[in-house]
């Protein structure tokens, strides 16, 4: 029962966001004169506090314990969910798929995010020689192909996350 609730919570945390598996962020500026970068405020399963034991901030430790208790999990299970989410997010961000065909003169490279954070459309001289209509069709086809391949990559990343959660839960003795 705990495993299914952990998996559901991990999936809900990752799939509920507008940009697939990206974190929502807001800019927090405490001292504008001294701070040049904004800080990112992360949501549940964000990996913001992966090791409570090493956490020196009692308030943050209490917040993590409260969040895990609210979800009906132990702190270790909550941290496992955060780690699993981070691993999946990294896998999707680092995924690179190519659609199209170099011989046709059009290729599209993208990551696994939807919409993509990394998108490179390459049109060679051979692609330009196709003419406007054929080039448009080639670009659209390459985009569709890359999108389908990235969906397969996202699905694989999610399967890997589930496998990671399952094996980690077995090691923890919770299954």
mmCIF file of C-alpha atoms in Angstrom:
data_model
loop_
_atom_site.group_PDB
_atom_site.id
_atom_site.type_symbol
_atom_site.label_atom_id
_atom_site.label_comp_id
_atom_site.label_asym_id
_atom_site.label_seq_id
_atom_site.Cartn_x
_atom_site.Cartn_y
_atom_site.Cartn_z
ATOM 1 C CA UNK A 1 0.000 0.000 0.000
ATOM 2 C CA UNK A 2 2.800 2.416 0.837
ATOM 3 C CA UNK A 3 4.538 1.648 -2.432
ATOM 4 C CA UNK A 4 1.492 2.452 -4.510
ATOM 5 C CA UNK A 5 0.906 5.710 -2.634
ATOM 6 C CA UNK A 6 4.566 6.656 -3.139
ATOM 7 C CA UNK A 7 4.396 5.914 -6.835
ATOM 8 C CA UNK A 8 1.121 7.788 -7.230
ATOM 9 C CA UNK A 9 2.504 10.770 -5.332
ATOM 10 C CA UNK A 10 5.697 10.785 -7.418
ATOM 11 C CA UNK A 11 3.731 10.594 -10.667
ATOM 12 C CA UNK A 12 1.275 13.255 -9.569
ATOM 13 C CA UNK A 13 4.102 15.587 -8.621
ATOM 14 C CA UNK A 14 5.796 15.180 -11.965
ATOM 15 C CA UNK A 15 2.788 15.131 -14.264
ATOM 16 C CA UNK A 16 0.789 17.956 -12.714
ATOM 17 C CA UNK A 17 3.035 20.711 -13.944
ATOM 18 C CA UNK A 18 2.430 22.776 -17.077
ATOM 19 C CA UNK A 19 5.878 22.130 -18.476
ATOM 20 C CA UNK A 20 6.539 18.427 -18.361
ATOM 21 C CA UNK A 21 8.656 17.589 -15.360
ATOM 22 C CA UNK A 22 10.023 21.077 -14.895
ATOM 23 C CA UNK A 23 9.833 22.873 -11.596
ATOM 24 C CA UNK A 24 7.756 25.937 -11.062
ATOM 25 C CA UNK A 25 9.840 28.812 -9.927
ATOM 26 C CA UNK A 26 9.374 32.192 -8.457
ATOM 27 C CA UNK A 27 11.988 34.808 -7.898
ATOM 28 C CA UNK A 28 12.825 35.507 -4.288
ATOM 29 C CA UNK A 29 15.056 38.502 -3.686
ATOM 30 C CA UNK A 30 15.871 39.130 -0.070
ATOM 31 C CA UNK A 31 18.674 41.638 -0.554
ATOM 32 C CA UNK A 32 18.647 43.056 -4.096
ATOM 33 C CA UNK A 33 21.926 44.916 -3.594
ATOM 34 C CA UNK A 34 23.916 41.784 -2.714
ATOM 35 C CA UNK A 35 22.032 39.051 -4.542
ATOM 36 C CA UNK A 36 22.496 38.818 -8.302
ATOM 37 C CA UNK A 37 20.744 35.495 -8.909
ATOM 38 C CA UNK A 38 17.206 34.510 -8.093
ATOM 39 C CA UNK A 39 16.471 31.486 -5.985
ATOM 40 C CA UNK A 40 14.160 28.752 -7.158
ATOM 41 C CA UNK A 41 11.374 27.668 -4.868
ATOM 42 C CA UNK A 42 10.595 24.021 -5.583
ATOM 43 C CA UNK A 43 7.441 22.053 -4.992
ATOM 44 C CA UNK A 44 6.884 18.629 -3.437
ATOM 45 C CA UNK A 45 9.405 15.977 -4.527
ATOM 46 C CA UNK A 46 11.765 18.674 -5.705
ATOM 47 C CA UNK A 47 14.944 17.369 -4.132
ATOM 48 C CA UNK A 48 15.342 20.568 -2.157
ATOM 49 C CA UNK A 49 16.223 18.559 0.946
ATOM 50 C CA UNK A 50 17.424 15.112 0.022
ATOM 51 C CA UNK A 51 19.223 14.343 3.253
ATOM 52 C CA UNK A 52 17.331 15.328 6.369
ATOM 53 C CA UNK A 53 20.016 13.764 8.583
ATOM 54 C CA UNK A 54 22.582 16.165 7.160
ATOM 55 C CA UNK A 55 20.225 19.106 7.307
ATOM 56 C CA UNK A 56 21.306 21.532 10.004
ATOM 57 C CA UNK A 57 18.231 23.717 9.756
ATOM 58 C CA UNK A 58 15.699 22.373 12.282
ATOM 59 C CA UNK A 59 12.898 24.343 10.650
ATOM 60 C CA UNK A 60 13.576 22.747 7.273
ATOM 61 C CA UNK A 61 13.818 19.294 8.838
ATOM 62 C CA UNK A 62 10.480 19.849 10.573
ATOM 63 C CA UNK A 63 8.926 21.002 7.299
ATOM 64 C CA UNK A 64 10.126 17.856 5.510
ATOM 65 C CA UNK A 65 8.811 15.681 8.325
ATOM 66 C CA UNK A 66 5.482 17.505 8.185
ATOM 67 C CA UNK A 67 5.207 17.079 4.404
ATOM 68 C CA UNK A 68 6.048 13.395 4.574
ATOM 69 C CA UNK A 69 3.567 12.870 7.417
ATOM 70 C CA UNK A 70 0.845 14.687 5.478
ATOM 71 C CA UNK A 71 1.352 12.234 2.619
ATOM 72 C CA UNK A 72 1.334 9.248 4.958
ATOM 73 C CA UNK A 73 4.991 8.398 4.314
ATOM 74 C CA UNK A 74 8.111 8.116 6.321
ATOM 75 C CA UNK A 75 10.808 10.733 5.764
ATOM 76 C CA UNK A 76 12.894 8.100 3.956
ATOM 77 C CA UNK A 77 10.032 7.305 1.573
ATOM 78 C CA UNK A 78 9.497 11.008 0.926
ATOM 79 C CA UNK A 79 13.189 11.472 0.190
ATOM 80 C CA UNK A 80 13.058 8.468 -2.121
ATOM 81 C CA UNK A 81 10.236 10.169 -4.043
ATOM 82 C CA UNK A 82 12.273 13.356 -4.312
ATOM 83 C CA UNK A 83 15.316 11.441 -5.550
ATOM 84 C CA UNK A 84 13.239 9.495 -8.067
ATOM 85 C CA UNK A 85 11.712 12.678 -9.423
ATOM 86 C CA UNK A 86 15.094 14.350 -9.787
ATOM 87 C CA UNK A 87 16.509 11.325 -11.579
ATOM 88 C CA UNK A 88 13.607 11.288 -14.012
ATOM 89 C CA UNK A 89 13.795 15.024 -14.589
ATOM 90 C CA UNK A 90 17.526 14.778 -15.337
ATOM 91 C CA UNK A 91 16.962 11.867 -17.715
ATOM 92 C CA UNK A 92 14.321 13.828 -19.625
ATOM 93 C CA UNK A 93 16.385 17.017 -19.729
ATOM 94 C CA UNK A 94 19.449 15.112 -20.977
ATOM 95 C CA UNK A 95 17.526 13.076 -23.551
ATOM 96 C CA UNK A 96 18.391 13.990 -27.154
ATOM 97 C CA UNK A 97 16.399 12.601 -30.053
ATOM 98 C CA UNK A 98 16.697 13.408 -33.748
ATOM 99 C CA UNK A 99 13.823 13.453 -36.185
ATOM 100 C CA UNK A 100 13.957 13.818 -39.925
ATOM 101 C CA UNK A 101 16.651 12.667 -42.284
ATOM 102 C CA UNK A 102 19.911 14.345 -43.221
ATOM 103 C CA UNK A 103 19.561 13.081 -46.772
ATOM 104 C CA UNK A 104 16.301 15.044 -47.105
ATOM 105 C CA UNK A 105 18.060 18.149 -45.793
ATOM 106 C CA UNK A 106 16.013 18.622 -42.600
ATOM 107 C CA UNK A 107 16.706 17.355 -39.082
ATOM 108 C CA UNK A 108 15.258 18.279 -35.706
ATOM 109 C CA UNK A 109 17.063 17.617 -32.420
ATOM 110 C CA UNK A 110 15.168 18.006 -29.176
ATOM 111 C CA UNK A 111 15.094 16.946 -25.539
ATOM 112 C CA UNK A 112 12.375 14.967 -23.796
ATOM 113 C CA UNK A 113 10.437 17.910 -22.364
ATOM 114 C CA UNK A 114 7.065 18.946 -23.694
ATOM 115 C CA UNK A 115 7.386 21.679 -24.858
ATOM 116 C CA UNK A 116 11.093 21.195 -25.515
ATOM 117 C CA UNK A 117 13.716 23.241 -23.717
ATOM 118 C CA UNK A 118 16.313 22.152 -26.302
ATOM 119 C CA UNK A 119 15.195 22.357 -29.938
ATOM 120 C CA UNK A 120 17.531 22.574 -32.931
ATOM 121 C CA UNK A 121 16.128 22.591 -36.452
ATOM 122 C CA UNK A 122 18.782 22.095 -39.116
ATOM 123 C CA UNK A 123 18.052 22.820 -42.773
ATOM 124 C CA UNK A 124 20.887 22.098 -45.198
ATOM 125 C CA UNK A 125 21.320 23.481 -48.704
ATOM 126 C CA UNK A 126 19.713 20.282 -49.971
ATOM 127 C CA UNK A 127 16.656 21.050 -47.869
ATOM 128 C CA UNK A 128 16.505 24.602 -49.170
ATOM 129 C CA UNK A 129 16.624 23.272 -52.720
ATOM 130 C CA UNK A 130 13.381 21.351 -52.123
ATOM 131 C CA UNK A 131 11.296 24.469 -52.445
ATOM 132 C CA UNK A 132 8.947 26.078 -49.972
ATOM 133 C CA UNK A 133 6.125 23.505 -49.940
ATOM 134 C CA UNK A 134 8.325 20.403 -49.747
ATOM 135 C CA UNK A 135 10.577 22.069 -47.162
ATOM 136 C CA UNK A 136 7.561 22.896 -44.973
ATOM 137 C CA UNK A 137 6.385 19.292 -45.165
ATOM 138 C CA UNK A 138 9.886 18.020 -44.372
ATOM 139 C CA UNK A 139 10.175 20.309 -41.318
ATOM 140 C CA UNK A 140 6.720 19.310 -40.033
ATOM 141 C CA UNK A 141 7.547 15.625 -40.565
ATOM 142 C CA UNK A 142 10.873 15.987 -38.749
ATOM 143 C CA UNK A 143 9.166 17.770 -35.834
ATOM 144 C CA UNK A 144 6.526 15.039 -35.562
ATOM 145 C CA UNK A 145 9.163 12.311 -35.720
ATOM 146 C CA UNK A 146 11.276 13.950 -33.017
ATOM 147 C CA UNK A 147 8.179 14.501 -30.860
ATOM 148 C CA UNK A 148 7.212 10.821 -31.096
ATOM 149 C CA UNK A 149 10.758 9.731 -30.224
ATOM 150 C CA UNK A 150 10.839 12.097 -27.232
ATOM 151 C CA UNK A 151 7.554 10.625 -25.978
ATOM 152 C CA UNK A 152 9.146 7.165 -26.082
ATOM 153 C CA UNK A 153 12.117 8.587 -24.144
ATOM 154 C CA UNK A 154 9.827 10.157 -21.518
ATOM 155 C CA UNK A 155 7.985 6.861 -21.132
ATOM 156 C CA UNK A 156 11.304 5.050 -20.644
ATOM 157 C CA UNK A 157 12.382 7.615 -18.042
ATOM 158 C CA UNK A 158 9.122 7.066 -16.180
ATOM 159 C CA UNK A 159 9.600 3.280 -16.284
ATOM 160 C CA UNK A 160 13.141 3.737 -14.976
ATOM 161 C CA UNK A 161 11.770 5.917 -12.153
ATOM 162 C CA UNK A 162 9.260 3.229 -11.191
ATOM 163 C CA UNK A 163 11.991 0.563 -11.257
ATOM 164 C CA UNK A 164 14.213 2.784 -9.106
ATOM 165 C CA UNK A 165 11.418 3.346 -6.587
ATOM 166 C CA UNK A 166 10.578 -0.350 -6.478
ATOM 167 C CA UNK A 167 14.165 -1.510 -5.983
ATOM 168 C CA UNK A 168 14.831 1.198 -3.394
ATOM 169 C CA UNK A 169 11.678 0.293 -1.485
ATOM 170 C CA UNK A 170 12.779 -3.357 -1.422
ATOM 171 C CA UNK A 171 16.149 -2.293 -0.029
ATOM 172 C CA UNK A 172 14.350 -0.246 2.628
ATOM 173 C CA UNK A 173 12.259 -3.285 3.503
ATOM 174 C CA UNK A 174 8.945 -1.545 2.919
ATOM 175 C CA UNK A 175 7.578 -3.940 0.312
#
